[in-house]
Short mmCIF file of C-alpha atoms in Angstrom, two decimals:
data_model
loop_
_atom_site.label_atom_id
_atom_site.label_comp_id
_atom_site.label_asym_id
_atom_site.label_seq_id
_atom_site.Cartn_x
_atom_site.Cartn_y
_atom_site.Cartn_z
CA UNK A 1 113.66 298.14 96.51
CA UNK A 2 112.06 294.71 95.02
CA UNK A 3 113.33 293.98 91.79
CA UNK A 4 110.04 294.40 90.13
CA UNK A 5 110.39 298.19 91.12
CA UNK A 6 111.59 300.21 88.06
CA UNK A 7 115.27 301.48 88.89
CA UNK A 8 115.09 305.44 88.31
CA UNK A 9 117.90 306.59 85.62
CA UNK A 10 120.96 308.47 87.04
CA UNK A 11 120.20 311.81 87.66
CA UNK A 12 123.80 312.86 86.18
CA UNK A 13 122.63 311.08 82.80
CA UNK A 14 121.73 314.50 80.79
CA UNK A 15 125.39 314.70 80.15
CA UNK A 16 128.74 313.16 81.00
CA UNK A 17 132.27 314.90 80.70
CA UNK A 18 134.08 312.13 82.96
CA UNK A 19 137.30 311.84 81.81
CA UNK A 20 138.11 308.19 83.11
CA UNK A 21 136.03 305.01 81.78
CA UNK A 22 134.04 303.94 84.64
CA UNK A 23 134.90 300.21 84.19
CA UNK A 24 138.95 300.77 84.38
CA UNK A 25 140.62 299.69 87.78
CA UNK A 26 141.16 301.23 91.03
CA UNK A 27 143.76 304.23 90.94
CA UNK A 28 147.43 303.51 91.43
CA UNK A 29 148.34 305.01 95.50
CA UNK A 30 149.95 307.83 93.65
CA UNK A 31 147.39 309.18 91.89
CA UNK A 32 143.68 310.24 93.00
CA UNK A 33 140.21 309.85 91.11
CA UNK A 34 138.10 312.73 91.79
CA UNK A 35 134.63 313.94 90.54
CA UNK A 36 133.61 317.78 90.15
CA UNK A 37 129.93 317.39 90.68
CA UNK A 38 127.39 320.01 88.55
CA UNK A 39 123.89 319.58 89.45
CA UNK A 40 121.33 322.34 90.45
CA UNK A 41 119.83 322.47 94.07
CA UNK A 42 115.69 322.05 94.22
CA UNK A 43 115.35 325.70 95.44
CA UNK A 44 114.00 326.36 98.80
CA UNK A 45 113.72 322.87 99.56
CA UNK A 46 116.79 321.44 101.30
CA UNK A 47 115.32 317.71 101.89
CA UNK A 48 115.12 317.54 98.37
CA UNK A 49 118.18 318.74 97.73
CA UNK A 50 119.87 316.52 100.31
CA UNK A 51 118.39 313.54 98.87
CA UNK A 52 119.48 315.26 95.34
CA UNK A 53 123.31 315.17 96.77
CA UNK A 54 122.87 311.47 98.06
CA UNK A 55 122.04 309.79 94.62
CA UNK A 56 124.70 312.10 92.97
CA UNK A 57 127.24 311.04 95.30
CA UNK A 58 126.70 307.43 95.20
CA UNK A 59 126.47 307.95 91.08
CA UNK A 60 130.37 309.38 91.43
CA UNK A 61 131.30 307.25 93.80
CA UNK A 62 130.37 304.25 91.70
CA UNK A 63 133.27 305.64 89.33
CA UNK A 64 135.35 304.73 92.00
CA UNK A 65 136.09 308.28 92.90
CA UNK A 66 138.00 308.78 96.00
CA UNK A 67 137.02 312.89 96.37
CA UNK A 68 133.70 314.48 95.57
CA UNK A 69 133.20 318.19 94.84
CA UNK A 70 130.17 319.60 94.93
CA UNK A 71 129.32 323.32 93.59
CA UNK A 72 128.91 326.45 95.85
CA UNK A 73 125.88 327.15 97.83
CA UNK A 74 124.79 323.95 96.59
CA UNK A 75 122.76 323.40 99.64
CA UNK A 76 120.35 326.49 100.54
CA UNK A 77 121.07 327.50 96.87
CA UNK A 78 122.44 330.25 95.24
CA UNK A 79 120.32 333.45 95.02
CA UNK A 80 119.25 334.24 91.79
CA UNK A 81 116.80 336.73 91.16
CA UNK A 82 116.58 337.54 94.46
CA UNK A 83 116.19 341.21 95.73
CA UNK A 84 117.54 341.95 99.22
CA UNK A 85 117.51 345.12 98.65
CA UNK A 86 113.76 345.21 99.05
CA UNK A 87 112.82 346.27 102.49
CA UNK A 88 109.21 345.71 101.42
CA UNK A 89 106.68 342.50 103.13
CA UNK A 90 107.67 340.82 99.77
CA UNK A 91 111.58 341.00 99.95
CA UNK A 92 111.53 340.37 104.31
CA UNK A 93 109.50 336.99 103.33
CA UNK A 94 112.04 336.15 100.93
CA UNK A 95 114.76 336.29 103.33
CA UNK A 96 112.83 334.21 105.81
CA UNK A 97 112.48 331.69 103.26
CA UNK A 98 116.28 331.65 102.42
CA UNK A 99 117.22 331.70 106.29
CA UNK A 100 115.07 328.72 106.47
CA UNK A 101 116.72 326.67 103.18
CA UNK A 102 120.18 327.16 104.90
CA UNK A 103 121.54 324.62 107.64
CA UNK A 104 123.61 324.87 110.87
CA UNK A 105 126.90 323.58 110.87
CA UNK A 106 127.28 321.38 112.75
CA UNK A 107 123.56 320.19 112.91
CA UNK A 108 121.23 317.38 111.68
CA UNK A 109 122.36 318.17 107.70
CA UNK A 110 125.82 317.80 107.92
CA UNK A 111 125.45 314.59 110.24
CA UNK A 112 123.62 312.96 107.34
CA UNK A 113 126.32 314.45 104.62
CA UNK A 114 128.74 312.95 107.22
CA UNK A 115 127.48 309.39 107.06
CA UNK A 116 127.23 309.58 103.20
CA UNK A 117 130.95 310.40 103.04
CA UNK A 118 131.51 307.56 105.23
CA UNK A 119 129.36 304.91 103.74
CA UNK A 120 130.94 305.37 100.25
CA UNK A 121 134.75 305.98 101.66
CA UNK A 122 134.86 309.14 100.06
CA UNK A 123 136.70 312.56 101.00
CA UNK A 124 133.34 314.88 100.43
CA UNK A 125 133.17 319.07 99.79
CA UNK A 126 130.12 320.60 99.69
CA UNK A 127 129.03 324.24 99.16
CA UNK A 128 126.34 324.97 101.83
CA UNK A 129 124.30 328.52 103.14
CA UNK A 130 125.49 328.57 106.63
CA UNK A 131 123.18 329.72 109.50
CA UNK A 132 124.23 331.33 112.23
CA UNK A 133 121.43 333.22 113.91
CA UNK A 134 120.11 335.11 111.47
CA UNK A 135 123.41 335.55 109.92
CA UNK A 136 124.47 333.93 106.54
CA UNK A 137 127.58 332.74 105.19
CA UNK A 138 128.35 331.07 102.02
CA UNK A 139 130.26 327.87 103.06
CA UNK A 140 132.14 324.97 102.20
CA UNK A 141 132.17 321.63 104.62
CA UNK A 142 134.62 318.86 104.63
CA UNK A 143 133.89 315.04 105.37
CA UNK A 144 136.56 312.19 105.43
CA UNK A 145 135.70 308.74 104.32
CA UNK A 146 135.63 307.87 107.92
CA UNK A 147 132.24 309.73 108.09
CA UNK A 148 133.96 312.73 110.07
CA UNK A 149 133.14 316.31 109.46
CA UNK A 150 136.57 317.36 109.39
CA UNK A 151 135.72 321.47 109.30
CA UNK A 152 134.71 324.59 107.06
CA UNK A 153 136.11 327.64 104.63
CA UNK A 154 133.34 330.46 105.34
CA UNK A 155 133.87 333.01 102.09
CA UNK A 156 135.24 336.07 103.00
CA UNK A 157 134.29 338.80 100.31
CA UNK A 158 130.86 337.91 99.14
CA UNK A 159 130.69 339.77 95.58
CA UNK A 160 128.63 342.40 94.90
CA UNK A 161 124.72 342.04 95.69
CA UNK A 162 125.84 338.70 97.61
CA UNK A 163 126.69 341.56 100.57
CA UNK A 164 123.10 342.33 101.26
CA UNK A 165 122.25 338.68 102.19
CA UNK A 166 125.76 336.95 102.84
CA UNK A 167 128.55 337.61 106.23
CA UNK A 168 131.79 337.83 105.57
CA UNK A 169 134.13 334.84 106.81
CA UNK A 170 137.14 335.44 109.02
CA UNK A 171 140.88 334.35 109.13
CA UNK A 172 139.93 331.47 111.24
CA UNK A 173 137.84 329.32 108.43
CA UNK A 174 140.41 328.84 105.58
CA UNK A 175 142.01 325.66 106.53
CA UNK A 176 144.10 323.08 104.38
CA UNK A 177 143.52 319.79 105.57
CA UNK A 178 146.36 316.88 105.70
CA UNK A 179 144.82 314.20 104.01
CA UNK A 180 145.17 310.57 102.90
CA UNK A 181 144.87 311.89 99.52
CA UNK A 182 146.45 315.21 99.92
CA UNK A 183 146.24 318.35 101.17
CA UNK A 184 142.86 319.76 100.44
CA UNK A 185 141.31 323.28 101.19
CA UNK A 186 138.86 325.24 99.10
CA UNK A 187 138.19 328.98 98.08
CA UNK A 188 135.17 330.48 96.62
CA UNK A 189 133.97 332.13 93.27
CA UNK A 190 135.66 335.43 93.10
CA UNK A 191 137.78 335.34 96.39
CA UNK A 192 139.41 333.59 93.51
CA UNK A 193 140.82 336.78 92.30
CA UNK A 194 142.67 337.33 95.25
CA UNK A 195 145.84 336.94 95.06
CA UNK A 196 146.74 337.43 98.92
CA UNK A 197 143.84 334.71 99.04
CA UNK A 198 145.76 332.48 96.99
CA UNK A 199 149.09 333.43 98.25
CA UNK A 200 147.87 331.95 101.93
CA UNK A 201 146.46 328.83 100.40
CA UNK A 202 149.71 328.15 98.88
CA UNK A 203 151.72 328.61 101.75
CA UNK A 204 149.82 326.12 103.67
CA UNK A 205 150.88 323.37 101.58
CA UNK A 206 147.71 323.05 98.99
CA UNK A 207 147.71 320.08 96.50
CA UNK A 208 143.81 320.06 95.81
CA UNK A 209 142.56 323.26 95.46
CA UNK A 210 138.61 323.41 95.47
CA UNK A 211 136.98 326.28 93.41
CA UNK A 212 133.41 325.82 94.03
CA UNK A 213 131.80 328.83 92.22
CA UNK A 214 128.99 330.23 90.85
CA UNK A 215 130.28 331.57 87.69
CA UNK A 216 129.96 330.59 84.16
CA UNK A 217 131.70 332.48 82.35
CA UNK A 218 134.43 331.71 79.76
CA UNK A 219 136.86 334.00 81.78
CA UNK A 220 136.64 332.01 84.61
CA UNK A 221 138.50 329.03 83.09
CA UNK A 222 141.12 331.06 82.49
CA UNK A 223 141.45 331.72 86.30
CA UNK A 224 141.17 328.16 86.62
CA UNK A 225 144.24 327.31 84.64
CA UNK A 226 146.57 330.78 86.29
CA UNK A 227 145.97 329.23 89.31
CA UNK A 228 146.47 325.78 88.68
CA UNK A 229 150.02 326.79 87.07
CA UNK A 230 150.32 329.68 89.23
CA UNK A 231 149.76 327.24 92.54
CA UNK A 232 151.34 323.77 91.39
CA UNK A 233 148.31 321.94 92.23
CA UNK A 234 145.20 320.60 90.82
CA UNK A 235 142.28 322.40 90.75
CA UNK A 236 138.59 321.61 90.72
CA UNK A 237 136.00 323.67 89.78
CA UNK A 238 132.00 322.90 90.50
CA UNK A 239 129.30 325.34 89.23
CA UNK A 240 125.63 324.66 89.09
CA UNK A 241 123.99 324.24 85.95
CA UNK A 242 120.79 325.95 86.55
CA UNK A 243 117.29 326.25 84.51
CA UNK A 244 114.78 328.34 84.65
CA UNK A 245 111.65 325.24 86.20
CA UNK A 246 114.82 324.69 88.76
CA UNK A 247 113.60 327.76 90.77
CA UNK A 248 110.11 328.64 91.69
CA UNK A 249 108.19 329.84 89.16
CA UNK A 250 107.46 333.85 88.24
CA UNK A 251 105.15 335.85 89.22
CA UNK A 252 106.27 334.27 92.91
CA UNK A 253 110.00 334.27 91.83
CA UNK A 254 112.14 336.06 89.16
CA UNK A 255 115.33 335.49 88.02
CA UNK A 256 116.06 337.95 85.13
CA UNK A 257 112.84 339.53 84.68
CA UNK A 258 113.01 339.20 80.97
CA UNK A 259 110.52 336.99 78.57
CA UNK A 260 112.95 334.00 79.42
CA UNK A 261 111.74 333.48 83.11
CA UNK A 262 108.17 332.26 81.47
CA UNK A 263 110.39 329.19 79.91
CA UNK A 264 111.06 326.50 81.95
CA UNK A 265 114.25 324.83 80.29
CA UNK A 266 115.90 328.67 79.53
CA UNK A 267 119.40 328.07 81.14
CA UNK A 268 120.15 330.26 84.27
CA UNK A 269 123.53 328.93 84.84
CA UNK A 270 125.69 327.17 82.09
CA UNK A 271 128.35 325.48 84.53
CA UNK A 272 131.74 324.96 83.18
CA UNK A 273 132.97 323.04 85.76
CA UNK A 274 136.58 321.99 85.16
CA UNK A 275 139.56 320.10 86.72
CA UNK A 276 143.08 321.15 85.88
CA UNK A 277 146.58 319.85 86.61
CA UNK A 278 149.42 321.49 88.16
CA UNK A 279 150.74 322.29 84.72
CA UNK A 280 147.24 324.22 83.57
CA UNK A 281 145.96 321.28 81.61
CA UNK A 282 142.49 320.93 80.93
CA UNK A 283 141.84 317.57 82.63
CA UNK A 284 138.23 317.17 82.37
CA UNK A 285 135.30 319.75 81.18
CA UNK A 286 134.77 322.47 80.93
CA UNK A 287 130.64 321.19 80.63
CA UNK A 288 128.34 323.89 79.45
CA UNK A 289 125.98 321.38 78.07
CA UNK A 290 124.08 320.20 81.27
CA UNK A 291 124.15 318.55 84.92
CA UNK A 292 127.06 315.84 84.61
CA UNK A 293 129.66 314.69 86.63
CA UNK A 294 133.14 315.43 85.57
CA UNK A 295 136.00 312.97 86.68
CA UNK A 296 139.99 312.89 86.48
CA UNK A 297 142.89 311.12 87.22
CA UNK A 298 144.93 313.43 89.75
CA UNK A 299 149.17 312.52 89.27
CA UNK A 300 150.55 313.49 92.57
CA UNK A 301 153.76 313.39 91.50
CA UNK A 302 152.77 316.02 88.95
CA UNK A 303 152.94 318.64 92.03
CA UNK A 304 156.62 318.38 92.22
CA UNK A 305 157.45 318.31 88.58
CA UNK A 306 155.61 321.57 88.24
CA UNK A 307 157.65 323.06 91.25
CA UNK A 308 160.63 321.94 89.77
CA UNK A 309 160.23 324.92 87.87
CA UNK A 310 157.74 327.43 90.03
CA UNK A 311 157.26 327.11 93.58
CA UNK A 312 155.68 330.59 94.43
CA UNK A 313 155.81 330.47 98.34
CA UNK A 314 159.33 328.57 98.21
CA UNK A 315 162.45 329.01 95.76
CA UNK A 316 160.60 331.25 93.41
CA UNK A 317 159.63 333.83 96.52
CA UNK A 318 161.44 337.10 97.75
CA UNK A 319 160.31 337.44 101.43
CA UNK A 320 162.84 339.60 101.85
CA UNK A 321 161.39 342.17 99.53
CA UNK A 322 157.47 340.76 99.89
CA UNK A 323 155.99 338.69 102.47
CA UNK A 324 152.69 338.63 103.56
CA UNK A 325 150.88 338.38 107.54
CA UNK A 326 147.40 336.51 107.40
CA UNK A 327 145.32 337.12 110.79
CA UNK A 328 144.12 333.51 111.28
CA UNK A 329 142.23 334.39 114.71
CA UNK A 330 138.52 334.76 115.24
CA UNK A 331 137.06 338.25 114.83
CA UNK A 332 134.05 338.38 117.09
CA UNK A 333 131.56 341.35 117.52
CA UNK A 334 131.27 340.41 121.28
CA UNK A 335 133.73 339.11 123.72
CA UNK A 336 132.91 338.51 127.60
CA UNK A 337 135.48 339.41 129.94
CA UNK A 338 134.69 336.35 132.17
CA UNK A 339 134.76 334.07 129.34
CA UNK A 340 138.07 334.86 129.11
CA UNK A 341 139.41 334.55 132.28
CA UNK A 342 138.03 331.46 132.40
CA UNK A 343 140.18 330.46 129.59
CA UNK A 344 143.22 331.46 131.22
CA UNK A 345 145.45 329.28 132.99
#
C-alpha cells in the first residue's frame, strides 16, 4: 500500500479490554501473552471472514501476543436463526448454504490460517464448521508459529438444536498439545459442563485450557472461573459479539423473529469473553460492550502454586474409589475388512 493510501482503522477498535499496555516489553520465558479474540464472522461468506481473521490476528499479534484464540464456529459461523428442522425447499437451501460456508480440514483454508500463524510466530486456535461430506462438525484447529497445523478437537455433544445440523466428535479429536508455551487443548461451549470432559483434559496435563463458546451469558463466567480453579490452569474464553446487519438481512434470514431483527445494530450475541488464572482470577474481560481483543499476562508458575493446594487428577484424586476410562479410538460407521489387513503386520 503507497503511503498516500488511507490506512483503514483496526477492526478491533470498537472496544478494547486488553489487559497489558501494548507498548510494555516482550514477556519474561515464564510467563505467556495471549489474546482472546471476539469478533463476529461475515455470515455465509468465508473469504470475508478469512480476511476478517487475518487483520485481527496481525492487530493481536502486534501486542506481542504469543497465542491467539479465536471464538467458536468462527469460521462457517454460528447458526443463529436458523431452522433445520424445516424439511421444506426453504430450510434444504439453507443447509446447502451452510455446507458451503464450512471448510475441509485439512484443505486450502487452513493452509492459509497455517501461514498466518507462521508469519506472525504465533500459536493460533480457531473455531471452524468442519466438512466432511455432507457431515458437519463444530471444530477447533491448532497452528504453531512454525506455520504447522498441528491438529483438531471436533465437539462431541452439540447442544440442543445444534444436533439437527452438527456430528458429534469422537474420542480420537480431544488432544492436548506439548507446546513451547504449554500444554494447550480446547473444549467447546457446553461440553464445558462436563465434568468427565474436564476430568480427561486434566489428566492429560492441560495448562491452557481454550473455551471457545457461543454463550453469553453471565452464568457462563462462573464456569469459567470453577474450571480455572477446579483445573489449575488458565483459561480462555472467545465468544462472538454478534449484531443483527452481521447476518443477512430478514425476510431472507431471521434470527429471533421479533421487531429487533428489522434493526441492524440490535445485539445478537453480547460476548463476554474472559481469561482466568489458575486461581479463578478475572484476568482480562469479561467484554459485553463490543468486538475487542482481550489480552493477559499468563504466570506459568501460577499452575503449580495452585496445585500446591488442588491437583484433581493427582494428590487430591481417589482412583481407588473413582477413576475414569476415556475411549480415545476412532468410531467409524464403516470399516473394510481389507483395509485392515492391510494394516496388519
Amino acid at each position: 500500500m503507497s503511503s498516500s493510501c488511507p490506512v483503514p482503522a483496526p477492526i478491533s477498535s470498537e472496544i478494547d479490554m486488553g489487559g497489558v499496555d501494548p507498548s510494555s516489553p516482550p514477556a519474561p520465558a515464564t510467563t505467556v501473552r495471549a489474546t482472546v479474540v471476539q469478533a463476529s464472522t461475515v455470515f455465509y461468506d468465508t473469504p470475508a471472514t478469512l480476511d476478517k481473521a487475518e487483520k485481527l490476528l496481525a492487530e493481536a499479534a502486534a501486542l506481542g501476543s504469543q497465542l491467539i484464540v479465536f471464538p467458536e464456529a468462527f469460521i462457517g459461523g454460528y447458526p443463529r436463526g436458523l431452522n433445520f428442522a424445516d424439511r421444506t425447499a426453504k430450510g434444504k437451501e439453507s443447509f446447502r448454504k451452510y455446507h458451503a460456508a464450512a471448510i475441509d480440514v485439512p484443505g486450502p483454508e487452513v493452509d492459509r490460517l497455517a501461514a498466518l500463524a507462521g508469519k506472525h510466530k504465533v500459536y493460533l486456535v480457531m473455531g471452524v464448521i468442519e466438512r466432511d461430506g455432507y457431515t458437519l462438525y463444530c471444530t477447533v484447529i491448532f497452528f504453531d508459529p512454525q506455520g504447522r497445523y498441528l491438529g483438531k478437537h471436533r465437539k462431541l455433544m452439540p447442544t440442543a438444536l445444534e444436533r439437527l445440523v452438527w456430528g458429534f466428535g469422537d474420542g480420537s479429536t480431544i488432544p492436548v498439545f506439548d507446546t513451547s508455551i504449554g500444554k494447550l487443548g480446547s473444549v467447546i461451549c457446553w461440553e464445558n459442563k462436563m465434568p468427565l470432559m474436564r476430568t480427561a483434559m486434566y489428566a492429560k496435563g492441560i495448562q491452557i485450557y481454550c473455551a471457545p463458546t457461543a454463550d453469553p451469558n453471565t452464568t457462563w463466567q462462573s464456569s469459567m472461573v470453577h474450571i480455572a480453579h477446579e483445573g489449575g490452569c488458565f483459561v480462555l474464553s472467545a465468544n462472538q459479539f454478534c449484531r443483527r446487519s452481521d447476518y443477512p438481512p430478514p425476510p431472507e434470514y431471521v434470527v429471533s423473529g421479533n421487531d429487533d431483527d428489522h434493526l441492524p445494530d440490535s445485539v445478537v450475541c453480547a460476548g463476554g469473553s474472559v481469561i482466568v488464572s489458575p486461581f479463578g482470577t478475572v484476568l482480562a474481560g469479561p467484554n459485553y460492550e463490543g468486538e475487542g481483543l482481550i489480552t493477559a499476562e499468563l504466570d506459568l508458575g501460577d499452575i503449580a502454586r495452585a496445585k500446591f493446594m488442588f491437583d484433581v487428577v493427582g494428590h487430591y484424586s481417589r482412583p481407588d474409589v473413582l477413576s475414569l476410562v476415556v475411549k480415545d479410538h476412532r468410531a467409524s460407521p464403516v470399516t473394510f475388512a481389507s483395509t485392515e489387513q492391510a494394516s496388519m503386520p
